[in-house]
CSV table of C-alpha atoms in Angstrom, one decimal:
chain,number,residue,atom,x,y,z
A,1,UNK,CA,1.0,-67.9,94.2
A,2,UNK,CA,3.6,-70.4,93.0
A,3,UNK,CA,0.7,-73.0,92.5
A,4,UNK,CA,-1.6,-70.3,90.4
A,5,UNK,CA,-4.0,-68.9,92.9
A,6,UNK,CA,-4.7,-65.2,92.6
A,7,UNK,CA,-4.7,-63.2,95.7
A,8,UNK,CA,-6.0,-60.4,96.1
A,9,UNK,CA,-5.2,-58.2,99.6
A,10,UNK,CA,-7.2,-54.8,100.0
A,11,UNK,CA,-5.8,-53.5,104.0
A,12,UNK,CA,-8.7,-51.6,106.2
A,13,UNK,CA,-7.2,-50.4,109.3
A,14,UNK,CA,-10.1,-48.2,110.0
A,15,UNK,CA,-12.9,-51.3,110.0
A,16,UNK,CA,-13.2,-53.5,112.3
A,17,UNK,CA,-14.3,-56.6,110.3
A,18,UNK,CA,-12.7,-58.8,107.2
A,19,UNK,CA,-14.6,-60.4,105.0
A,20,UNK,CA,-12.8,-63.3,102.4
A,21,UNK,CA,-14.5,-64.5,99.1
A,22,UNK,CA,-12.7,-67.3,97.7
A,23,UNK,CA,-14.1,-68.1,93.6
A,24,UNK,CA,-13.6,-70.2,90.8
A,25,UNK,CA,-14.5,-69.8,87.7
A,26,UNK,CA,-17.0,-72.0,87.5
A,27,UNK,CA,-20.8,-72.2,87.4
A,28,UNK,CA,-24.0,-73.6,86.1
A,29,UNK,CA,-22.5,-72.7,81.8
A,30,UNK,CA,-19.8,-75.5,83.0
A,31,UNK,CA,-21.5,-78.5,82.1
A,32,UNK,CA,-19.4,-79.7,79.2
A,33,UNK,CA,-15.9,-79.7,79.2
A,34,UNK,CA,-12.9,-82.5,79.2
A,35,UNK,CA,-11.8,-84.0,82.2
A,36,UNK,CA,-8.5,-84.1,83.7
A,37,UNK,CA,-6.8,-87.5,82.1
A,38,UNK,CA,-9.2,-87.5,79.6
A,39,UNK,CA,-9.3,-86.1,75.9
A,40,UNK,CA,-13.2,-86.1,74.8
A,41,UNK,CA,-15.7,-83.7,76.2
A,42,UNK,CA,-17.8,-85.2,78.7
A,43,UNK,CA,-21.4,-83.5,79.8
A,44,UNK,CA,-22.8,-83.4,83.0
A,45,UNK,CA,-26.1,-83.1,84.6
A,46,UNK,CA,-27.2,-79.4,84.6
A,47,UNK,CA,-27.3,-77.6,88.2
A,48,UNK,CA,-23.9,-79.6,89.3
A,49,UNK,CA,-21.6,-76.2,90.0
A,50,UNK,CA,-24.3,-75.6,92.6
A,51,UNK,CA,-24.9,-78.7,94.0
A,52,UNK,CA,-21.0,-78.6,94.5
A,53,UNK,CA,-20.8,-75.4,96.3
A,54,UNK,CA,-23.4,-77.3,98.6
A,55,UNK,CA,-21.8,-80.6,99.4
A,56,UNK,CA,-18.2,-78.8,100.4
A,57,UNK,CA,-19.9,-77.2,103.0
A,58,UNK,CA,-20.0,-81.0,104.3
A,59,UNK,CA,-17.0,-83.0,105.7
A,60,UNK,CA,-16.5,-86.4,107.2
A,61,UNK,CA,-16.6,-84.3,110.7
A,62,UNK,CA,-19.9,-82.5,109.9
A,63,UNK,CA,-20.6,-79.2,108.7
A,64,UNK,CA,-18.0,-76.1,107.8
A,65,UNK,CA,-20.9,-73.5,108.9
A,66,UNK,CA,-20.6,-74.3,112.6
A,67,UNK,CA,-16.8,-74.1,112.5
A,68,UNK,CA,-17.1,-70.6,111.4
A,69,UNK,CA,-19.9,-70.3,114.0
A,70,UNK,CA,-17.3,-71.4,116.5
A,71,UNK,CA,-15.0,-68.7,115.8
A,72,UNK,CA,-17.1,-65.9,115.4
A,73,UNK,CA,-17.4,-66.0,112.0
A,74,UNK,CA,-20.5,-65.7,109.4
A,75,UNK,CA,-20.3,-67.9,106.2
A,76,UNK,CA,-22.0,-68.4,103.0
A,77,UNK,CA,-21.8,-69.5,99.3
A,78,UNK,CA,-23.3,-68.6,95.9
A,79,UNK,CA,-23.3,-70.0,92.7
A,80,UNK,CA,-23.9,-68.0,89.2
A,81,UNK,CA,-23.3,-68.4,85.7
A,82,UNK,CA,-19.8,-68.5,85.2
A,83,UNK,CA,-18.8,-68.5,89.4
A,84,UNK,CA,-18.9,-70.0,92.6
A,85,UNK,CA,-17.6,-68.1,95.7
A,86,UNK,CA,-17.5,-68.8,99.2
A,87,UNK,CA,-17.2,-66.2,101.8
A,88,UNK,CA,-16.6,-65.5,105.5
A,89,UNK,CA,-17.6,-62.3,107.2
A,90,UNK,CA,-15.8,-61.9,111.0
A,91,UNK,CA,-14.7,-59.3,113.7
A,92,UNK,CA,-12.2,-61.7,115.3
A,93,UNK,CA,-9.7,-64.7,114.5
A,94,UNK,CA,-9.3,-63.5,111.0
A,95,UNK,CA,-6.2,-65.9,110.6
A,96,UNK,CA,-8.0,-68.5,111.2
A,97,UNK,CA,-11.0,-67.8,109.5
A,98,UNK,CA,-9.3,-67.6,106.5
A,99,UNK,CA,-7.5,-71.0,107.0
A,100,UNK,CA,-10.5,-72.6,107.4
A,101,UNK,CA,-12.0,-70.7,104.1
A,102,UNK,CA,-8.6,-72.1,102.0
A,103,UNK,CA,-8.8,-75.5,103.6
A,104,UNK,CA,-12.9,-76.8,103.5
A,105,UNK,CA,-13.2,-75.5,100.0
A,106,UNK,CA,-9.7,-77.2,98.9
A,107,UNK,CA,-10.8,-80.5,100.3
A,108,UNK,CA,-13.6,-82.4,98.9
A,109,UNK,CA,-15.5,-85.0,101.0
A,110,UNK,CA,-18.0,-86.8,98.5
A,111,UNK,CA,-19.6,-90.3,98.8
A,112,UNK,CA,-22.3,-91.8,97.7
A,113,UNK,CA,-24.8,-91.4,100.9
A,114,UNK,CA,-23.9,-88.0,101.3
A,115,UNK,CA,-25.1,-87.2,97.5
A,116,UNK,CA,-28.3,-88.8,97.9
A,117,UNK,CA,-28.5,-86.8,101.3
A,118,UNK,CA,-28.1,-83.6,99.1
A,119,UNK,CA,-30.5,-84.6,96.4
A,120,UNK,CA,-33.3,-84.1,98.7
A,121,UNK,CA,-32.6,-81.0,100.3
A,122,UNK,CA,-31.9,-79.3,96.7
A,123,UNK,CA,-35.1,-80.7,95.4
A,124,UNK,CA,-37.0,-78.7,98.3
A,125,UNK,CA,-34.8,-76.0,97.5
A,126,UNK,CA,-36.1,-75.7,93.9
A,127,UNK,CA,-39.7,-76.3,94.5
A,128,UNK,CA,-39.5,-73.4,96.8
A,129,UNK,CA,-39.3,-70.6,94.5
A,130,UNK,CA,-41.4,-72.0,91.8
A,131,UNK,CA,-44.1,-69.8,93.4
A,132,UNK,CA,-42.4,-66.6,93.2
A,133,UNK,CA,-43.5,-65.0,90.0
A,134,UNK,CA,-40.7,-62.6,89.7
A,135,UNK,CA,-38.4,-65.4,89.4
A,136,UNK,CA,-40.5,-67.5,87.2
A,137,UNK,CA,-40.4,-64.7,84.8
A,138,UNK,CA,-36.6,-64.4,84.4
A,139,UNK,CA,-36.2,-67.8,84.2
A,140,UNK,CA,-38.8,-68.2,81.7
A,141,UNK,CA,-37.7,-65.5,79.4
A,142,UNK,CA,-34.0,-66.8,79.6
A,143,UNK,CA,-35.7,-70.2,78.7
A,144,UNK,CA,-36.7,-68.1,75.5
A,145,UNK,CA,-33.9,-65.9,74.9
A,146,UNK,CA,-31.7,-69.0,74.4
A,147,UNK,CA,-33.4,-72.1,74.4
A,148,UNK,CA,-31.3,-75.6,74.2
A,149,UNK,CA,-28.5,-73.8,76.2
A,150,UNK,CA,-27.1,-74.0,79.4
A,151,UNK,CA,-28.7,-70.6,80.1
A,152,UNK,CA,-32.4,-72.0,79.6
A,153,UNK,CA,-31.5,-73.9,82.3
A,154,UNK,CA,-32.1,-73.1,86.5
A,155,UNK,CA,-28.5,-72.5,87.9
A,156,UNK,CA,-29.5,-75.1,91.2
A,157,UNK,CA,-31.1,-78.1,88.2
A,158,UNK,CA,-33.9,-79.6,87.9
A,159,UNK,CA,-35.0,-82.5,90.4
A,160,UNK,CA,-34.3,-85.0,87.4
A,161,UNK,CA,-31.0,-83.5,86.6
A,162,UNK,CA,-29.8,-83.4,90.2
A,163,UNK,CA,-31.2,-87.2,91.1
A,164,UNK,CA,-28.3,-88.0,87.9
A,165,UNK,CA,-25.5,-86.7,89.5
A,166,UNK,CA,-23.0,-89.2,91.6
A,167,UNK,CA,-20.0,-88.7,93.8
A,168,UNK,CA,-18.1,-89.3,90.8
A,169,UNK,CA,-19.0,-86.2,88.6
A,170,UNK,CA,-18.5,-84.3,91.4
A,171,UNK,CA,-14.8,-85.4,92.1
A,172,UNK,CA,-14.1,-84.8,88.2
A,173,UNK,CA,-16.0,-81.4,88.0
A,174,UNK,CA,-13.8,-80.7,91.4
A,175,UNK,CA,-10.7,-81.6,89.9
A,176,UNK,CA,-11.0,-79.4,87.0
A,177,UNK,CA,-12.5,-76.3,88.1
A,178,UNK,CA,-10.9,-76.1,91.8
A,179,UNK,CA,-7.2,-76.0,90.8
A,180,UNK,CA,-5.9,-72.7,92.3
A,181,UNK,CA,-5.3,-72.1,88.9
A,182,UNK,CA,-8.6,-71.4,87.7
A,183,UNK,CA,-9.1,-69.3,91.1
A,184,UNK,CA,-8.9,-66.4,93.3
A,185,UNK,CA,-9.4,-65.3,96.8
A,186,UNK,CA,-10.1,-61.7,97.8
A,187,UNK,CA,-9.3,-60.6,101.4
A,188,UNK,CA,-9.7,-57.3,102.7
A,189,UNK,CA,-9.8,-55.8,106.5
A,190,UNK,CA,-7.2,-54.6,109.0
A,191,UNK,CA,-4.8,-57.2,108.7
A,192,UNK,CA,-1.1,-56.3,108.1
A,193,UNK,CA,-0.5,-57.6,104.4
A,194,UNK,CA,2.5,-59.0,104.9
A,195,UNK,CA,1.6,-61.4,107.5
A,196,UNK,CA,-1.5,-62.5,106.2
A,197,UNK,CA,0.6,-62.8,102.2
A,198,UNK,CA,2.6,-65.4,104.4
A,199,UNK,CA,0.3,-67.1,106.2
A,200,UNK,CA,-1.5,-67.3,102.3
A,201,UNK,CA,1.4,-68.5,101.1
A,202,UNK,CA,2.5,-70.6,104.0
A,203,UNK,CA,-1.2,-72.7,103.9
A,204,UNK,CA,-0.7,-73.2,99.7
A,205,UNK,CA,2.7,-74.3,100.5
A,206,UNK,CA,1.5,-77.4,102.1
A,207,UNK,CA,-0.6,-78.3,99.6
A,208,UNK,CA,0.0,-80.5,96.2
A,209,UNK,CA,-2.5,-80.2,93.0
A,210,UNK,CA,-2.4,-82.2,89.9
A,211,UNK,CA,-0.7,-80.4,86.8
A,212,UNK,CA,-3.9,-78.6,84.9
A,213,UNK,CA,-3.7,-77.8,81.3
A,214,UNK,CA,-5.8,-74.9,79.8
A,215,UNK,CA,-9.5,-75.8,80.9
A,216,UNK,CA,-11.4,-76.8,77.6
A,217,UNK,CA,-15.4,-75.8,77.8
A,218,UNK,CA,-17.5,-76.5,75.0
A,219,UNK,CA,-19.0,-73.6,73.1
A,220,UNK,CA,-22.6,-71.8,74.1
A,221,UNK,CA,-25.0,-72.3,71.3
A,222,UNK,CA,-28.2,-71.4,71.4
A,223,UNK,CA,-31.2,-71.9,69.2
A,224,UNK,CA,-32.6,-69.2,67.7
A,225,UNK,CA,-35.3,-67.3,70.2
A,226,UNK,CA,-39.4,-67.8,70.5
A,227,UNK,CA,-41.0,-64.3,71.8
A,228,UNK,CA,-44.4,-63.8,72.0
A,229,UNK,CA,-44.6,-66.9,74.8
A,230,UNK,CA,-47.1,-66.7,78.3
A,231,UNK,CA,-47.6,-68.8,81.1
A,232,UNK,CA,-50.1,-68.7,83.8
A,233,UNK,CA,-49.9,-68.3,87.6
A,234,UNK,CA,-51.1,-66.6,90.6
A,235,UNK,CA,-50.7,-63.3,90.0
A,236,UNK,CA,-52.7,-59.8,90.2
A,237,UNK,CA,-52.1,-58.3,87.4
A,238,UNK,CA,-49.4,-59.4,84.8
A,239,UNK,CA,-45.9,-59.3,84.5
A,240,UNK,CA,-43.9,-58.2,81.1
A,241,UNK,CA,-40.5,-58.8,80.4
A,242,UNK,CA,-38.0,-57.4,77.0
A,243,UNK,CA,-35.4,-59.7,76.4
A,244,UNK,CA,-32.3,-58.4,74.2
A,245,UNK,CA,-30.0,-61.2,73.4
A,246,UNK,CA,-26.5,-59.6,72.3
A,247,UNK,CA,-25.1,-60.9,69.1
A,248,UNK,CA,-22.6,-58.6,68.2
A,249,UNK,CA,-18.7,-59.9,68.5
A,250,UNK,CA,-16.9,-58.7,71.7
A,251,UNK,CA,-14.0,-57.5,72.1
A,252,UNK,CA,-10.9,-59.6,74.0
A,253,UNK,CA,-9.5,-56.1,75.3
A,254,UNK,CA,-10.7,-56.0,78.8
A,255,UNK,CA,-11.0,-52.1,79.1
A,256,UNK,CA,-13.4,-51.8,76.0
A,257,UNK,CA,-15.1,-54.6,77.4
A,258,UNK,CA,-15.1,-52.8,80.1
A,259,UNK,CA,-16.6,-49.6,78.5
A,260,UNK,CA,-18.7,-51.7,76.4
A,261,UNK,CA,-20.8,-53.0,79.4
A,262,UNK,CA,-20.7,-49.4,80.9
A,263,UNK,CA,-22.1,-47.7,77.9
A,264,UNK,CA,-24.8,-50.1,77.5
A,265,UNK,CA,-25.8,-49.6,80.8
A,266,UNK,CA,-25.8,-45.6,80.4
A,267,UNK,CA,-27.2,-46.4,77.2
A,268,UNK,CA,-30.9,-48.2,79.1
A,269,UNK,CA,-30.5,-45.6,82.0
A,270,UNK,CA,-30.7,-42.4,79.4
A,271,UNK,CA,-33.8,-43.9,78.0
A,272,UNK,CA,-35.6,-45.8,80.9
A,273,UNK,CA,-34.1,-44.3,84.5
A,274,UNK,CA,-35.7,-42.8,86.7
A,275,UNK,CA,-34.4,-39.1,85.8
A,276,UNK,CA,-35.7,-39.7,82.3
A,277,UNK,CA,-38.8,-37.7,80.6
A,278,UNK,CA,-39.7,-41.2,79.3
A,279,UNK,CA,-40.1,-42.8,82.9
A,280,UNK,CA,-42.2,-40.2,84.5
A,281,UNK,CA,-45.0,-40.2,81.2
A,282,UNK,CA,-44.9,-44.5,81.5
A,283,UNK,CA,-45.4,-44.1,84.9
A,284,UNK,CA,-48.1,-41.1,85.2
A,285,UNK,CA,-50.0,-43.2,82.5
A,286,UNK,CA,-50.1,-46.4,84.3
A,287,UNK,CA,-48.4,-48.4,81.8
A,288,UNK,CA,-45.8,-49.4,84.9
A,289,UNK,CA,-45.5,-48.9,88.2
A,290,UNK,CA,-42.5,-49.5,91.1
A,291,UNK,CA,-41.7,-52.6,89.9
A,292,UNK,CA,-40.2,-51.5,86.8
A,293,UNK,CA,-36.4,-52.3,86.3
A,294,UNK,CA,-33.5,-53.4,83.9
A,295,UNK,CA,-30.2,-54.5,83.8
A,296,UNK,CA,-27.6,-55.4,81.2
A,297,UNK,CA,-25.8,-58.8,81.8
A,298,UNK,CA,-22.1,-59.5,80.3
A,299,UNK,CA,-20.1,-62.1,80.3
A,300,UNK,CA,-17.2,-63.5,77.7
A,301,UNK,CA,-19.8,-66.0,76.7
A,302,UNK,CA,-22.6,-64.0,76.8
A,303,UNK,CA,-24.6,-60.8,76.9
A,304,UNK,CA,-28.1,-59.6,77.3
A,305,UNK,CA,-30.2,-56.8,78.3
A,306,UNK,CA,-33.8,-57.2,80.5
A,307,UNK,CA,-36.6,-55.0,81.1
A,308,UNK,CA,-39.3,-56.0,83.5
A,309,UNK,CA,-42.8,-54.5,84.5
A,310,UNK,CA,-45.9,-55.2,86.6
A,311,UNK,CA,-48.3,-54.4,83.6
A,312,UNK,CA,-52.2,-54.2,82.8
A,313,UNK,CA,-51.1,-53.9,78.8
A,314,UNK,CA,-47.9,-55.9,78.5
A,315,UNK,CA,-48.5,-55.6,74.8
A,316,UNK,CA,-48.3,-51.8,74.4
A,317,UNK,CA,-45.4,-52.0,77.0
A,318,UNK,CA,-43.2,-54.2,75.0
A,319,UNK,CA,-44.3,-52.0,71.8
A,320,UNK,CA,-42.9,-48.5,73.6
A,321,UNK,CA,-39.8,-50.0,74.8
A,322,UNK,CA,-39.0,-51.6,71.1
A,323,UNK,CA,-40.0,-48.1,70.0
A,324,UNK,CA,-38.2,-46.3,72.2
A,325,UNK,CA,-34.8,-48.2,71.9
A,326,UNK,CA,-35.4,-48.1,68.0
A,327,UNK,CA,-35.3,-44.2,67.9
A,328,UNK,CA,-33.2,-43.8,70.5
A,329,UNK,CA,-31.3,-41.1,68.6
A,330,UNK,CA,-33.6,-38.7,68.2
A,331,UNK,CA,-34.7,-39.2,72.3
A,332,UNK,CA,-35.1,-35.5,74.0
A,333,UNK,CA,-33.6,-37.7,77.0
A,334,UNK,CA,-30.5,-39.1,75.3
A,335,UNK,CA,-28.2,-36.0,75.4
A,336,UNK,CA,-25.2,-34.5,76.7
A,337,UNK,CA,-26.7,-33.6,80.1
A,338,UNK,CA,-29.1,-36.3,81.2
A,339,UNK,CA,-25.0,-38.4,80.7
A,340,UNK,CA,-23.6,-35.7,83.1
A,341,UNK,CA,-26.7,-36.4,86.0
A,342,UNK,CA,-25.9,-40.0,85.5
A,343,UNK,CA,-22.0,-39.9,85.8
A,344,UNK,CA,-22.3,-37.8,88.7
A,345,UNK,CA,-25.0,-40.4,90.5
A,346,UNK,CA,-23.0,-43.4,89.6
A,347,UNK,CA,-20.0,-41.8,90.7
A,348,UNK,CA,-22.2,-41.1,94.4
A,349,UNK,CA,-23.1,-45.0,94.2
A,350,UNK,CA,-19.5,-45.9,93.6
A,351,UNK,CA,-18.3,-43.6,96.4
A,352,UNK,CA,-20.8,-45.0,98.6
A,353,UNK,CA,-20.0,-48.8,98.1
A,354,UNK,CA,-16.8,-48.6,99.1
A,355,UNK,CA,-17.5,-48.7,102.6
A,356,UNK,CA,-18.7,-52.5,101.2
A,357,UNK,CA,-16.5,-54.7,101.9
A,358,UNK,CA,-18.7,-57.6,100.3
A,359,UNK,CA,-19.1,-55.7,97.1
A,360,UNK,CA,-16.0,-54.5,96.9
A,361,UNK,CA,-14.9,-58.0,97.2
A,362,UNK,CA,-17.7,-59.1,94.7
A,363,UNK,CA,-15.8,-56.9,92.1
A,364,UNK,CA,-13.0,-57.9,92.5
A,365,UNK,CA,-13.1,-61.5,91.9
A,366,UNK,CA,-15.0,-61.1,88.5
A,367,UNK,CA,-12.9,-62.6,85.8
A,368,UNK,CA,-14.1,-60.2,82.7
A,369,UNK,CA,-11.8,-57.3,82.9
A,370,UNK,CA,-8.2,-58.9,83.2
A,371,UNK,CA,-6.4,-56.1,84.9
A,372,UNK,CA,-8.6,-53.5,85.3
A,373,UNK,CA,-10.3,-53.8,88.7
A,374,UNK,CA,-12.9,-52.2,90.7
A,375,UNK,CA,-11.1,-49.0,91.3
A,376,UNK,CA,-10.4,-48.1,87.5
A,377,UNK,CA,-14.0,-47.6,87.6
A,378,UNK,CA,-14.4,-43.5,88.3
A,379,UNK,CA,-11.6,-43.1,85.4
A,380,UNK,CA,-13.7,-45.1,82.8
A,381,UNK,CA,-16.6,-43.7,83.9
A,382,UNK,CA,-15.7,-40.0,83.8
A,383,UNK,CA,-14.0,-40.7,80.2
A,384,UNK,CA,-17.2,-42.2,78.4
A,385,UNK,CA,-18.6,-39.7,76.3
A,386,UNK,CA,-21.9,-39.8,74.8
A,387,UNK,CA,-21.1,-40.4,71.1
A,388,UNK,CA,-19.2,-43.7,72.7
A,389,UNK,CA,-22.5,-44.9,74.1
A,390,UNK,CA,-24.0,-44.1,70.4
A,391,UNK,CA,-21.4,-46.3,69.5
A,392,UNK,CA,-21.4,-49.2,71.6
A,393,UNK,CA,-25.3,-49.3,71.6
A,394,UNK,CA,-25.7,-49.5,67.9
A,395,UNK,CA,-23.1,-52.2,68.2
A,396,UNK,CA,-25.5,-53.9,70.4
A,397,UNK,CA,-28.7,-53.0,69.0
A,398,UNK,CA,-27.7,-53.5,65.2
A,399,UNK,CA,-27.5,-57.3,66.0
A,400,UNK,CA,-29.8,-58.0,69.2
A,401,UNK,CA,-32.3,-60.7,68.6
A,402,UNK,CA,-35.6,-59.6,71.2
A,403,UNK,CA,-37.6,-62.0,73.2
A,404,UNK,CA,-41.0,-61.1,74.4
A,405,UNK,CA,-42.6,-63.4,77.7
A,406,UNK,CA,-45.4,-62.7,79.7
A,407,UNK,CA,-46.9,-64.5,82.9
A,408,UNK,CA,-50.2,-63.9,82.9
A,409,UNK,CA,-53.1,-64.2,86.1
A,410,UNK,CA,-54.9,-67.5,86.6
């Protein structure tokens, strides 16, 4: 778009529904950076991309939500790390649905008694899940993994961190972060992409922003990690969690970033899934059970890999995994064939969500891989060979710093 908005149109004419995600790149990471007008770098209370996403939801004439509701219409909003999106989800008035997704989130109603409003409700909002343990132990080991960071930090804030925050940060976060330039709306459903590029086009047109210069964000530094930590709740048995926190340079190229994130997630699924030799002798011996997962995590600020368990011996779990990850190379279950039952699955998952329209939509509006999308995904994948996972792990694993917590039963 003339005023820097990405669009992105993917045509259905065999579903019934569309489904728009409009996100900026933007989330709880964003705390410091210079406002517009201004030339020094200003911090802001922590939880304030979230608290955002809440209070556009709310307009001099009520609330967005029943607007949607009004035309058919789902809606909803989430905030991460490094975005904030807003979505709609309908069968009917599409058109206007989407005008109505453009318009609330591209015009902010702040003021001081609807802040203070907000400030309650996201209080209760956090004290809500301080009692689910499987939160409270990612959370706590990202507290470890990089403490005096915006990632220690709870995306929605803390209740003293939210009370700080006026109309006024809000309008200069908003100023900042919501120029089209810094975001991108995804629409996809059986629409014909021509009128709906015009109607796009058409609703911008009417619109003036304020001339944004390249958005400055102050640096992520952490402190160095503390493993070994605990903490005690209500809980049957305990709960272990690995922490790898990636220190190894990344690359700028989107496609090896894109391979790089891909191989390292091969890389814990050779070792750890549930078709590995290791996995079935964990289980059998009770050192996890169901709850057992992992993920790798990437972003162009950072990176970092987590294994979780419901545990009796946390400590001999965390040893095995280290152990496991250090001699990965010799593994029985890191070889040429376990890689070709894993392509194949993931290229069955990846098949299968595209009849998502919310997680194609999800994909699409990340802002890691530059031009590569969602759909260059079966090409990378079927091109990865094993000796480029040895490759990009070691890259990983040469310079990971890990980070042991625990929460422990009453």
């Amino acid at each position: 778009m003339p005023n820097g908005l990405t669009v992105y149109y993917l045509p259905k004419a065999d579903y019934n529904r569309t489904y728009g995600l409009f996100t900026t790149n933007f989330g709880s990471l964003d705390t410091s950076f210079v406002p517009l007008g201004e030339s020094e770098f200003q911090t802001f209370p922590e939880g304030i991309a979230h608290f955002l996403e809440h209070k556009l939801f709310e307009k001099e004439e009520g609330d967005v939500m029943y607007k949607f509701g009004d035309l058919g219409a789902q809606t909803n909003a989430f905030t991460s790390f490094s975005r904030t999106s807003y979505l709609f989800s309908t069968r009917e008035n599409s058109y206007e649905c989407t005008e109505l997704l453009l318009d609330f989130v591209q015009k902010p109603y702040f003021t001081k008694e609807n802040v203070e409003k907000e400030q309650g409700i996201i209080q209760q909002e956090i004290q809500m899940y301080q009692d689910d343990s499987d939160w409270r132990l990612f959370a706590g080991l990202l507290e470890k993994m990089y403490p005096d960071s915006p990632l220690a930090a709870d995306i929605a804030g803390t209740p003293a961190t939210i009370n700080a925050i006026t109309a006024d940060d809000l309008y200069k976060n908003y100023e900042v972060f919501y120029h089209p330039k810094n975001m991108n709306l995804f629409l996809t459903g059986p629409f014909d992409i021509e009128m709906m590029s015009d109607f796009v086009r058409s609703n911008q047109a009417k619109k003036d922003f304020a001339d944004l210069a390249e958005i400055q964000r102050k640096e992520i530094k952490a402190s160095e990690p503390i493993s070994g930590e605990s903490l005690e709740l209500e809980v049957a048995m305990p709960k272990f969690a690995l922490g790898l926190r990636g220190e190894d340079q990344l690359s700028s190229d989107s496609k090896t970033l894109f391979k790089y994130k891909l191989a390292n997630q091969l890389f814990l699924d050779l070792l750890f899934g549930r078709t590995s030799q290791r996995y079935e002798e964990l289980y059998n011996s009770g050192l996890i059970d169901d709850s057992f997962g992992f993920s790798f995590d990437l972003d162009k600020r950072f990176h970092f890999a987590v294994l979780t368990a419901d545990t009796e011996n946390p400590q001999i779990l965390g040893q095995t995994l280290q152990e496991a990850i250090k001699s990965y190379k010799i593994d029985r279950d890191f070889s040429e064939e376990h890689l070709d039952l894993l392509k194949r699955e993931m290229l069955g998952d990846y098949f299968s969500s595209l009849n998502s329209l919310e997680y194609i939509a999800n994909q699409f509006s990340s802002e890691i891989y530059g031009d590569l999308t969602f759909f260059d995904f079966p090409e990378i994948l079927k091109g990865l060979s094993l000796s480029e996972i040895e490759k990009f792990a070691d890259q990983f694993i040469s310079e990971m710093k890990k980070v042991e917590f625990t929460i422990l039963p009453k």
